[in-house]
CSV table of C-alpha atoms in Angstrom, one decimal:
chain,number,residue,atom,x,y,z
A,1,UNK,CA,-20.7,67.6,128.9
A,2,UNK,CA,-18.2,65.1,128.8
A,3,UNK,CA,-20.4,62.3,130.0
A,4,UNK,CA,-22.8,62.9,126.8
A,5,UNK,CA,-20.9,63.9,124.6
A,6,UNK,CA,-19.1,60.1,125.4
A,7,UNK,CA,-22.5,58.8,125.0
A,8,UNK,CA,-23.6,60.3,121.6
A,9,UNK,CA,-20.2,59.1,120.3
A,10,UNK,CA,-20.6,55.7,121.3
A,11,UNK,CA,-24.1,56.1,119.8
A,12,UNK,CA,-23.2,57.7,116.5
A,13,UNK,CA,-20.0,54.5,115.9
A,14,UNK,CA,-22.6,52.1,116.6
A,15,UNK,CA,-25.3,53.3,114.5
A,16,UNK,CA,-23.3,54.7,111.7
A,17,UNK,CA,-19.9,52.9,111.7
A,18,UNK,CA,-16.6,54.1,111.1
A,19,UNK,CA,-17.1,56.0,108.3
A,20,UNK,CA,-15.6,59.2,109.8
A,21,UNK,CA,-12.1,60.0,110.5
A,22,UNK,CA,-13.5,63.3,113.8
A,23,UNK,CA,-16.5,63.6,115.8
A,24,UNK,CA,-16.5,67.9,116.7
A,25,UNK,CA,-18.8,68.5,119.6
A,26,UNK,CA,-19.5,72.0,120.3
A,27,UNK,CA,-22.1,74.2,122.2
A,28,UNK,CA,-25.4,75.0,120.6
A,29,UNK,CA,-24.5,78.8,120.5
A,30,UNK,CA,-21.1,78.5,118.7
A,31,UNK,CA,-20.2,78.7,115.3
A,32,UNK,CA,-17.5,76.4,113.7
A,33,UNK,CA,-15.6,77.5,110.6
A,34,UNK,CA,-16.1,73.6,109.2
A,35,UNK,CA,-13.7,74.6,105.9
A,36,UNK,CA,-10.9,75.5,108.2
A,37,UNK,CA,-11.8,72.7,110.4
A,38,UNK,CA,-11.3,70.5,107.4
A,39,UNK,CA,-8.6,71.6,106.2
A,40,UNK,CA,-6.6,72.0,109.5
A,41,UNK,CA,-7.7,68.1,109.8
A,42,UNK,CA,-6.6,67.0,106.2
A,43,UNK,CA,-2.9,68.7,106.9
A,44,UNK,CA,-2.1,65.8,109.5
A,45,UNK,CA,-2.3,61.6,108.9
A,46,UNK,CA,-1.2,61.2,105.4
A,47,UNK,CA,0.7,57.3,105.4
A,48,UNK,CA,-0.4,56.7,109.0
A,49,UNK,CA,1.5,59.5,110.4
A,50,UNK,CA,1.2,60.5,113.8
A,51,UNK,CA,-1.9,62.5,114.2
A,52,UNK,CA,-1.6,65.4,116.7
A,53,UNK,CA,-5.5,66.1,116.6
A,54,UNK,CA,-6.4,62.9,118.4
A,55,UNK,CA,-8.2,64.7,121.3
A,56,UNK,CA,-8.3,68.6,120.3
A,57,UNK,CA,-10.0,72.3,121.1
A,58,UNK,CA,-9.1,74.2,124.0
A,59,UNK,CA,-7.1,71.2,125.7
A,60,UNK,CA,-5.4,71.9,128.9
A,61,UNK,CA,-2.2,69.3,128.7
A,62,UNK,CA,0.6,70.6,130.9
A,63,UNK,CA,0.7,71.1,134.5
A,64,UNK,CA,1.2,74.8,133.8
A,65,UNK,CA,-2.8,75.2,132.6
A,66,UNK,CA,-3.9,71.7,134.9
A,67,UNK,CA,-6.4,72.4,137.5
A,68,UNK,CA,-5.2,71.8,140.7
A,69,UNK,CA,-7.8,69.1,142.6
A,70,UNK,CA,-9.3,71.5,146.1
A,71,UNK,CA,-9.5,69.9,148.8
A,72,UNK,CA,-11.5,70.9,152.7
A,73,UNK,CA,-14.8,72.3,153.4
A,74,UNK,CA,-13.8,75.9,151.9
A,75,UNK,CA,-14.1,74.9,148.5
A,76,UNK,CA,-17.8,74.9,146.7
A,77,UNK,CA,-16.5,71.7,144.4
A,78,UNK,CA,-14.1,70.3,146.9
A,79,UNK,CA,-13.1,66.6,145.8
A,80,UNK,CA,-12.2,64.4,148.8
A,81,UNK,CA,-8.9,61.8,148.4
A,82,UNK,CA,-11.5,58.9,148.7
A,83,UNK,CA,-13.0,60.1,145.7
A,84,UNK,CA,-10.0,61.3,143.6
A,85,UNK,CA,-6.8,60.8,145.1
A,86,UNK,CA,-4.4,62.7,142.9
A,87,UNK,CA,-3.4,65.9,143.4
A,88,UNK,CA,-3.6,67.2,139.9
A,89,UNK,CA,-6.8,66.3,137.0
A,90,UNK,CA,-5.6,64.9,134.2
A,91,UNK,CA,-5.6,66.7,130.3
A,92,UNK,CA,-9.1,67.9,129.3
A,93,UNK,CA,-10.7,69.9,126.8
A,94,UNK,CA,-12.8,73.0,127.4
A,95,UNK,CA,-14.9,75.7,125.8
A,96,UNK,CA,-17.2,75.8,123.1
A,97,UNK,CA,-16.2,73.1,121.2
A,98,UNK,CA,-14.0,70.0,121.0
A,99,UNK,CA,-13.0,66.9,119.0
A,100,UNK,CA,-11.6,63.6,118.8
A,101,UNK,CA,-10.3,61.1,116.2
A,102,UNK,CA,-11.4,57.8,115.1
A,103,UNK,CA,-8.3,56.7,116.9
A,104,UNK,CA,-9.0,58.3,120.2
A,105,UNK,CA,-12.6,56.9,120.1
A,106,UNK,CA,-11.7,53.3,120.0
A,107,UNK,CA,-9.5,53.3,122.8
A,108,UNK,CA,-12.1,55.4,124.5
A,109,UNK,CA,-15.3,54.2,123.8
């Protein structure tokens, strides 16, 4: 999901600009409460203030939710050290929906 969802944003800025402040991607089957959504967006960034919803939904950021990285031949989606050497993946988002900010996307993208 991540993969696509990286490459309809990068579609959607090119083709539409930045006249957005969020891209929300969520699963076909979900159902978004947009005026809460808004309003929950429009409570953060007034005068350039730090926004905390640069990268937000179900976001595992602390090593207390992280997913540990399995390693050895007992593991159905064992990653070898070759392929990702640390010992813990990094903050990511999960679940039915997620979203990022303008200002997440152009360091991303």
């Amino acid at each position: 999901k991540t993969y696509s969802f990286l490459g309809i944003t990068h579609e959607v800025v090119t083709k539409f600009g930045y006249y957005f402040t969020h891209l929300f991607k969520t699963d076909d089957d979900s159902y978004v409460n947009v005026d809460a959504l808004y309003r929950e967006i429009r409570a953060y960034g007034k005068n350039n203030a730090p926004h905390p919803h640069d990268f937000f939904g179900h976001c595992l950021k602390s090593k207390h939710y992280a997913l540990k990285v399995r390693r050895g031949k007992d593991y159905k989606w064992a990653v070898s050290y070759t392929v990702y050497p640390e010992p813990w993946y990094p903050a990511y988002c999960l679940g039915a929906g997620y979203g990022v900010s303008k200002n997440f996307l152009e360091c991303a993208v």
